[in-house]
Amino acid sequence: TAMDDAKYKNRLIGEAKFLRAVSYFYLVRGWGDVSIQDKDVLTRAPKAEVYAYIEQDLKDAMAALPDKYTDDKDLGRATKGAAQGLLSKVYLYQEKWQEAYDNASQVISNAAYGYDLIDYSLIWRVEGENSAESLFEIQASGGSPAHGVQQYSQTQGIRGGTANIGWGFNTPTQDLLNAFNAEESVTPGVTGDVIRRDATIIFNNSTLYDGTVVSGAENPMYNMKAYSSASRGAADGDKNIRYLRLGEIYLIKAEAANELGKITGEDGALAALNKIRDRAKLKRVTTENQDELRKAIWHERRLELAFEHDRWFDLIRTGQAESVMKAHGKPFVKGKHELFPISNTQILNTPT
């Protein structure tokens, strides 16, 4: 049988460990100390132990997985590059700057992985699924069974008006729009970061790339990155969730390099940051001041990765959450609001 094939068996174990690492990374970021299920269901392990567990899973996955898949039937499976890319991010969250820098650099430079930046406006369209920029995506077919990601596009879709294809949750703020518009473009006659803005935000009273007319919607803005041209308001959408991509790996490299004092040069923070800004056709960052550059990189993450499910965790890990939340009129109590509460269902389902 196939399970007698040791290489195949080990690959499947590697894929499982990658997915387990993804799951625990969500858990440790959201809840801090969490129980490691195969060790002790009842006791919350210290955050550092959970991170060590994630690191080991990803290292094991790297050893078992291929650099990349070339057969369409394997699209969406975890690869060595996906494991190494996630490992760099896991190190970033622990401020293990050298390890984050080394792994991000290897993901970028390893020709066997074959990663490359693509046209930003295409990343979230059908033609951008499983692209050269993608390290890992959660696959969605749009059909049933095996539909993949239920209600992702529907809940975030345009509510009301001519399009009327969703519930209108998770909408962009005016503050985010202002941040895009405040950027300096290098294109004559263009104001702001229009490339990323228009790939991130659906505006009321506009026509989308596929000809869909949006007018009379209940909100001024919606999330373009969750929009599906084919599935419209269907519950079972065809939208792959872009979990990790090369654009973020460059920003991980930039942040880690800056913390290590590697600011200039072809492998420094400025080069990695400006690779991302060049794609967006924005004026390059030139400051060599570590504090200024740190803030510039954090800001770049906000614009580059808007609506890619990381903003909250970035605010927490960088210590910006309190000031940002209060600026938006939201409460934030230090020592309390950094973590999510454990759901009552989980408490009731846990044996005592």
CSV table of C-alpha atoms in Angstrom, one decimal:
chain,number,residue,atom,x,y,z
A,1,THR,CA,0.0,0.0,0.0
A,2,ALA,CA,0.9,3.6,-0.3
A,3,MET,CA,1.6,3.7,3.5
A,4,ASP,CA,4.4,1.2,3.0
A,5,ASP,CA,6.2,3.9,1.0
A,6,ALA,CA,8.3,5.5,3.7
A,7,LYS,CA,9.0,8.7,1.8
A,8,TYR,CA,5.3,9.2,1.1
A,9,LYS,CA,4.3,8.5,4.6
A,10,ASN,CA,6.9,10.9,6.0
A,11,ARG,CA,5.7,13.6,3.6
A,12,LEU,CA,2.1,13.2,4.9
A,13,ILE,CA,3.4,13.5,8.5
A,14,GLY,CA,5.4,16.6,7.4
A,15,GLU,CA,2.2,18.1,6.0
A,16,ALA,CA,0.3,17.3,9.2
A,17,LYS,CA,3.0,18.9,11.3
A,18,PHE,CA,2.9,22.0,9.1
A,19,LEU,CA,-0.8,22.3,9.6
A,20,ARG,CA,-0.5,21.7,13.3
A,21,ALA,CA,2.1,24.5,13.5
A,22,VAL,CA,-0.3,26.8,11.7
A,23,SER,CA,-3.0,25.9,14.2
A,24,TYR,CA,-0.8,26.4,17.3
A,25,PHE,CA,0.5,29.7,15.8
A,26,TYR,CA,-3.0,31.0,15.8
A,27,LEU,CA,-3.6,29.7,19.3
A,28,VAL,CA,-0.4,31.1,20.9
A,29,ARG,CA,-0.9,34.5,19.3
A,30,GLY,CA,-4.6,34.6,20.3
A,31,TRP,CA,-4.5,33.0,23.7
A,32,GLY,CA,-0.8,33.0,24.9
A,33,ASP,CA,-0.3,30.0,27.1
A,34,VAL,CA,-2.3,27.1,25.7
A,35,SER,CA,-2.4,23.3,26.3
A,36,ILE,CA,-0.3,21.2,24.0
A,37,GLN,CA,-2.8,18.5,23.2
A,38,ASP,CA,-0.6,15.5,22.8
A,39,LYS,CA,1.2,16.3,26.1
A,40,ASP,CA,-1.5,17.6,28.5
A,41,VAL,CA,-5.0,18.5,27.6
A,42,LEU,CA,-5.8,20.3,30.9
A,43,THR,CA,-2.7,22.4,31.6
A,44,ARG,CA,-1.8,25.5,29.7
A,45,ALA,CA,1.8,25.3,28.6
A,46,PRO,CA,3.9,28.5,28.9
A,47,LYS,CA,3.9,30.5,25.6
A,48,ALA,CA,7.7,29.8,25.2
A,49,GLU,CA,7.0,26.0,25.2
A,50,VAL,CA,4.2,26.4,22.6
A,51,TYR,CA,6.6,28.3,20.4
A,52,ALA,CA,9.3,25.7,20.8
A,53,TYR,CA,6.7,23.1,19.8
A,54,ILE,CA,5.8,25.0,16.7
A,55,GLU,CA,9.4,25.5,15.7
A,56,GLN,CA,10.1,21.8,16.0
A,57,ASP,CA,7.0,20.9,13.9
A,58,LEU,CA,8.2,23.3,11.2
A,59,LYS,CA,11.7,22.0,11.2
A,60,ASP,CA,10.4,18.4,10.9
A,61,ALA,CA,8.1,19.6,8.1
A,62,MET,CA,11.0,21.2,6.3
A,63,ALA,CA,12.9,17.9,6.4
A,64,ALA,CA,10.0,15.9,5.0
A,65,LEU,CA,8.5,18.1,2.4
A,66,PRO,CA,9.6,18.9,-1.2
A,67,ASP,CA,10.8,22.3,-2.2
A,68,LYS,CA,7.7,22.7,-4.4
A,69,TYR,CA,5.1,20.7,-6.3
A,70,THR,CA,4.8,20.7,-10.0
A,71,ASP,CA,1.8,18.5,-10.5
A,72,ASP,CA,-1.6,20.3,-10.3
A,73,LYS,CA,-3.1,17.6,-8.2
A,74,ASP,CA,-0.7,18.6,-5.4
A,75,LEU,CA,-1.5,22.3,-5.5
A,76,GLY,CA,-2.2,23.6,-2.0
A,77,ARG,CA,-0.1,21.0,-0.2
A,78,ALA,CA,2.5,22.3,2.2
A,79,THR,CA,6.0,22.6,0.9
A,80,LYS,CA,9.4,23.1,2.4
A,81,GLY,CA,9.3,26.8,1.4
A,82,ALA,CA,5.9,27.2,3.2
A,83,ALA,CA,7.4,25.6,6.4
A,84,GLN,CA,10.5,27.8,6.2
A,85,GLY,CA,8.6,30.9,5.5
A,86,LEU,CA,6.3,30.3,8.5
A,87,LEU,CA,9.3,29.5,10.6
A,88,SER,CA,10.7,32.9,9.9
A,89,LYS,CA,7.5,34.5,11.0
A,90,VAL,CA,7.3,32.4,14.2
A,91,TYR,CA,10.9,33.6,15.0
A,92,LEU,CA,9.8,37.2,14.3
A,93,TYR,CA,7.0,37.0,16.8
A,94,GLN,CA,9.6,35.9,19.4
A,95,GLU,CA,12.0,38.6,18.5
A,96,LYS,CA,14.6,35.9,17.5
A,97,TRP,CA,15.9,38.4,15.0
A,98,GLN,CA,18.9,36.4,13.6
A,99,GLU,CA,16.8,33.3,13.0
A,100,ALA,CA,14.0,35.3,11.5
A,101,TYR,CA,16.5,37.0,9.2
A,102,ASP,CA,18.3,33.9,8.2
A,103,ASN,CA,15.1,31.9,7.3
A,104,ALA,CA,13.4,34.8,5.5
A,105,SER,CA,16.6,35.4,3.5
A,106,GLN,CA,16.8,31.7,2.5
A,107,VAL,CA,13.2,31.7,1.4
A,108,ILE,CA,13.8,34.7,-0.9
A,109,SER,CA,17.1,33.5,-2.3
A,110,ASN,CA,16.5,29.7,-2.7
A,111,ALA,CA,16.0,29.2,-6.5
A,112,ALA,CA,14.6,25.7,-5.8
A,113,TYR,CA,11.5,27.3,-4.2
A,114,GLY,CA,11.0,29.5,-7.2
A,115,TYR,CA,9.2,32.3,-5.4
A,116,ASP,CA,8.8,35.7,-7.0
A,117,LEU,CA,6.7,38.9,-6.5
A,118,ILE,CA,3.8,39.2,-8.9
A,119,ASP,CA,1.6,42.1,-10.0
A,120,TYR,CA,0.0,43.2,-6.7
A,121,SER,CA,-3.4,43.9,-8.3
A,122,LEU,CA,-3.6,40.2,-9.5
A,123,ILE,CA,-2.7,38.4,-6.2
A,124,TRP,CA,-6.3,38.1,-5.0
A,125,ARG,CA,-7.9,37.4,-8.4
A,126,VAL,CA,-8.4,33.9,-9.7
A,127,GLU,CA,-5.3,34.2,-11.9
A,128,GLY,CA,-3.3,35.0,-8.8
A,129,GLU,CA,-4.2,31.8,-6.9
A,130,ASN,CA,-1.2,29.6,-6.1
A,131,SER,CA,1.0,32.1,-7.9
A,132,ALA,CA,4.8,32.4,-7.7
A,133,GLU,CA,4.3,34.7,-4.8
A,134,SER,CA,2.3,32.2,-2.7
A,135,LEU,CA,3.9,30.1,0.0
A,136,PHE,CA,0.7,28.7,1.3
A,137,GLU,CA,-3.0,29.1,0.5
A,138,ILE,CA,-6.1,27.6,2.0
A,139,GLN,CA,-7.8,26.1,-1.1
A,140,ALA,CA,-11.4,26.6,-2.0
A,141,SER,CA,-13.2,25.0,-4.9
A,142,GLY,CA,-16.5,26.9,-4.8
A,143,GLY,CA,-18.5,23.6,-5.1
A,144,SER,CA,-19.9,21.1,-2.7
A,145,PRO,CA,-18.6,18.8,-1.4
A,146,ALA,CA,-15.0,19.8,-0.6
A,147,HIS,CA,-15.9,23.5,-0.9
A,148,GLY,CA,-12.9,24.5,1.3
A,149,VAL,CA,-13.7,27.9,2.8
A,150,GLN,CA,-17.3,28.5,3.7
A,151,GLN,CA,-18.8,32.0,3.8
A,152,TYR,CA,-15.4,33.8,3.6
A,153,SER,CA,-16.4,36.0,0.7
A,154,GLN,CA,-20.1,36.1,1.5
A,155,THR,CA,-19.7,37.6,5.0
A,156,GLN,CA,-17.3,40.3,3.8
A,157,GLY,CA,-19.1,41.0,0.5
A,158,ILE,CA,-20.9,44.2,-0.6
A,159,ARG,CA,-24.1,44.7,1.4
A,160,GLY,CA,-27.1,46.2,-0.4
A,161,GLY,CA,-27.3,48.4,-3.5
A,162,THR,CA,-26.8,47.1,-7.1
A,163,ALA,CA,-24.3,44.4,-6.2
A,164,ASN,CA,-25.8,43.1,-3.0
A,165,ILE,CA,-23.6,40.0,-2.6
A,166,GLY,CA,-22.7,39.9,1.0
A,167,TRP,CA,-23.2,40.7,4.6
A,168,GLY,CA,-20.8,43.7,4.7
A,169,PHE,CA,-18.6,42.6,7.7
A,170,ASN,CA,-14.9,43.5,8.1
A,171,THR,CA,-15.0,46.8,6.3
A,172,PRO,CA,-12.0,49.1,5.7
A,173,THR,CA,-11.7,52.2,8.0
A,174,GLN,CA,-11.3,55.8,6.9
A,175,ASP,CA,-8.0,55.7,8.7
A,176,LEU,CA,-6.7,52.9,6.5
A,177,LEU,CA,-7.8,54.8,3.4
A,178,ASN,CA,-6.1,57.9,4.7
A,179,ALA,CA,-2.9,55.9,5.2
A,180,PHE,CA,-2.9,54.7,1.6
A,181,ASN,CA,-3.7,58.2,0.3
A,182,ALA,CA,-0.8,59.8,2.3
A,183,GLU,CA,1.9,57.8,0.5
A,184,GLU,CA,4.1,59.4,-2.1
A,185,SER,CA,3.9,57.8,-5.5
A,186,VAL,CA,6.8,58.0,-8.0
A,187,THR,CA,4.3,58.0,-10.9
A,188,PRO,CA,3.8,61.5,-12.3
A,189,GLY,CA,0.3,62.8,-11.6
A,190,VAL,CA,-0.6,60.0,-9.1
A,191,THR,CA,-1.2,60.7,-5.5
A,192,GLY,CA,-1.1,58.0,-2.8
A,193,ASP,CA,-0.6,54.3,-2.8
A,194,VAL,CA,-3.2,53.6,-5.5
A,195,ILE,CA,-1.9,50.2,-6.5
A,196,ARG,CA,-2.4,48.6,-3.1
A,197,ARG,CA,-5.3,50.8,-2.1
A,198,ASP,CA,-7.4,49.7,-5.1
A,199,ALA,CA,-6.4,46.0,-4.7
A,200,THR,CA,-7.5,46.2,-1.1
A,201,ILE,CA,-10.6,48.4,-1.0
A,202,ILE,CA,-13.9,48.2,-2.9
A,203,PHE,CA,-15.5,51.6,-3.1
A,204,ASN,CA,-19.2,52.3,-3.2
A,205,ASN,CA,-20.1,54.0,-6.5
A,206,SER,CA,-17.4,52.3,-8.6
A,207,THR,CA,-17.0,49.7,-11.2
A,208,LEU,CA,-14.9,46.7,-10.3
A,209,TYR,CA,-12.3,45.0,-12.6
A,210,ASP,CA,-14.8,42.4,-13.8
A,211,GLY,CA,-17.5,45.0,-14.7
A,212,THR,CA,-19.5,44.7,-11.5
A,213,VAL,CA,-21.2,48.0,-10.7
A,214,VAL,CA,-21.2,49.0,-7.1
A,215,SER,CA,-23.7,51.7,-6.2
A,216,GLY,CA,-26.1,52.3,-3.3
A,217,ALA,CA,-24.2,50.0,-1.0
A,218,GLU,CA,-24.7,50.3,2.8
A,219,ASN,CA,-21.1,51.1,3.5
A,220,PRO,CA,-18.6,53.3,1.7
A,221,MET,CA,-15.9,50.6,1.5
A,222,TYR,CA,-15.6,46.8,1.5
A,223,ASN,CA,-12.7,44.3,1.5
A,224,MET,CA,-11.5,43.7,-2.1
A,225,LYS,CA,-9.2,40.9,-1.0
A,226,ALA,CA,-12.2,38.7,0.0
A,227,TYR,CA,-14.1,39.5,-3.2
A,228,SER,CA,-14.9,36.6,-5.5
A,229,SER,CA,-15.9,37.4,-9.1
A,230,ALA,CA,-17.3,34.0,-9.8
A,231,SER,CA,-19.0,33.0,-6.5
A,232,ARG,CA,-20.6,36.3,-5.9
A,233,GLY,CA,-22.7,36.0,-2.7
A,234,ALA,CA,-22.6,32.2,-2.6
A,235,ALA,CA,-22.0,30.6,0.8
A,236,ASP,CA,-19.5,28.1,-0.7
A,237,GLY,CA,-17.0,30.4,-2.4
A,238,ASP,CA,-14.0,29.7,-4.7
A,239,LYS,CA,-11.7,32.2,-2.9
A,240,ASN,CA,-8.4,30.8,-1.8
A,241,ILE,CA,-7.2,32.5,1.4
A,242,ARG,CA,-3.7,33.7,0.9
A,243,TYR,CA,-2.1,32.5,4.2
A,244,LEU,CA,1.6,33.4,3.6
A,245,ARG,CA,3.2,35.1,0.6
A,246,LEU,CA,6.6,36.4,-0.5
A,247,GLY,CA,5.7,40.0,0.0
A,248,GLU,CA,5.5,39.4,3.8
A,249,ILE,CA,8.7,37.4,3.8
A,250,TYR,CA,10.5,40.5,2.5
A,251,LEU,CA,9.0,42.6,5.3
A,252,ILE,CA,10.0,39.9,7.9
A,253,LYS,CA,13.6,40.1,6.5
A,254,ALA,CA,13.5,44.0,6.6
A,255,GLU,CA,12.3,44.1,10.2
A,256,ALA,CA,14.7,41.5,11.5
A,257,ALA,CA,17.6,43.1,9.6
A,258,ASN,CA,16.8,46.5,11.1
A,259,GLU,CA,16.8,45.0,14.6
A,260,LEU,CA,20.2,43.4,13.9
A,261,GLY,CA,21.6,46.7,12.7
A,262,LYS,CA,21.8,45.5,9.1
A,263,ILE,CA,20.3,48.6,7.5
A,264,THR,CA,22.2,49.3,4.3
A,265,GLY,CA,23.6,47.0,1.6
A,266,GLU,CA,21.9,44.5,-0.7
A,267,ASP,CA,21.0,42.2,2.2
A,268,GLY,CA,19.9,45.0,4.6
A,269,ALA,CA,16.6,46.3,5.8
A,270,LEU,CA,16.3,49.2,3.4
A,271,ALA,CA,16.8,46.9,0.3
A,272,ALA,CA,14.1,44.4,1.5
A,273,LEU,CA,11.6,47.2,2.4
A,274,ASN,CA,12.2,49.1,-0.8
A,275,LYS,CA,11.7,45.9,-2.9
A,276,ILE,CA,8.1,46.0,-1.6
A,277,ARG,CA,7.7,49.8,-2.1
A,278,ASP,CA,9.1,49.6,-5.6
A,279,ARG,CA,6.4,47.2,-6.6
A,280,ALA,CA,3.8,49.6,-5.3
A,281,LYS,CA,5.6,52.4,-7.2
A,282,LEU,CA,6.2,54.4,-4.1
A,283,LYS,CA,9.0,56.7,-3.0
A,284,ARG,CA,11.8,54.7,-1.4
A,285,VAL,CA,12.5,54.9,2.3
A,286,THR,CA,16.0,56.3,2.9
A,287,THR,CA,16.3,56.8,6.7
A,288,GLU,CA,19.2,54.9,8.3
A,289,ASN,CA,17.9,55.7,11.8
A,290,GLN,CA,16.8,52.4,13.4
A,291,ASP,CA,13.8,53.8,15.3
A,292,GLU,CA,12.5,55.6,12.2
A,293,LEU,CA,13.0,52.6,10.0
A,294,ARG,CA,11.3,50.3,12.5
A,295,LYS,CA,8.2,52.5,12.4
A,296,ALA,CA,8.4,52.6,8.6
A,297,ILE,CA,8.5,48.8,8.3
A,298,TRP,CA,5.6,48.4,10.7
A,299,HIS,CA,3.6,51.0,8.6
A,300,GLU,CA,4.6,49.1,5.5
A,301,ARG,CA,3.1,45.9,6.9
A,302,ARG,CA,-0.1,47.7,7.5
A,303,LEU,CA,-0.4,48.8,3.9
A,304,GLU,CA,1.0,45.7,2.2
A,305,LEU,CA,-0.9,43.1,4.4
A,306,ALA,CA,-4.2,44.9,5.0
A,307,PHE,CA,-7.0,42.4,5.4
A,308,GLU,CA,-4.6,39.5,5.5
A,309,HIS,CA,-5.6,38.6,9.1
A,310,ASP,CA,-2.4,39.9,10.8
A,311,ARG,CA,-3.1,43.5,11.7
A,312,TRP,CA,-4.3,42.8,15.3
A,313,PHE,CA,-1.5,40.4,16.1
A,314,ASP,CA,1.0,43.0,14.7
A,315,LEU,CA,-0.4,45.7,16.9
A,316,ILE,CA,-0.1,43.4,19.9
A,317,ARG,CA,3.5,42.2,19.2
A,318,THR,CA,4.8,45.7,18.4
A,319,GLY,CA,3.2,47.3,21.5
A,320,GLN,CA,1.0,49.6,19.4
A,321,ALA,CA,-2.3,48.2,20.3
A,322,GLU,CA,-3.2,50.5,23.1
A,323,SER,CA,-2.5,53.8,21.3
A,324,VAL,CA,-4.1,52.6,18.0
A,325,MET,CA,-7.3,51.3,19.7
A,326,LYS,CA,-7.7,54.4,21.8
A,327,ALA,CA,-7.2,56.6,18.8
A,328,HIS,CA,-10.2,54.8,17.3
A,329,GLY,CA,-12.2,55.4,20.4
A,330,LYS,CA,-11.9,51.7,21.4
A,331,PRO,CA,-11.1,50.5,25.0
A,332,PHE,CA,-7.8,48.8,25.6
A,333,VAL,CA,-6.8,47.6,29.0
A,334,LYS,CA,-3.1,46.7,29.2
A,335,GLY,CA,-2.6,43.2,30.7
A,336,LYS,CA,-6.1,42.2,29.7
A,337,HIS,CA,-6.9,42.9,26.1
A,338,GLU,CA,-3.8,41.5,24.5
A,339,LEU,CA,-5.4,38.0,24.6
A,340,PHE,CA,-8.7,36.6,23.6
A,341,PRO,CA,-11.0,35.1,26.2
A,342,ILE,CA,-11.5,31.3,26.2
A,343,SER,CA,-14.9,30.5,24.8
A,344,ASN,CA,-17.4,29.0,27.2
A,345,THR,CA,-17.9,26.0,24.9
A,346,GLN,CA,-14.2,25.1,25.2
A,347,ILE,CA,-14.4,25.4,28.9
A,348,LEU,CA,-17.4,23.1,29.1
A,349,ASN,CA,-15.9,20.6,26.7
A,350,THR,CA,-12.6,20.3,28.6
A,351,PRO,CA,-12.6,17.5,31.1
A,352,THR,CA,-11.7,18.3,34.7
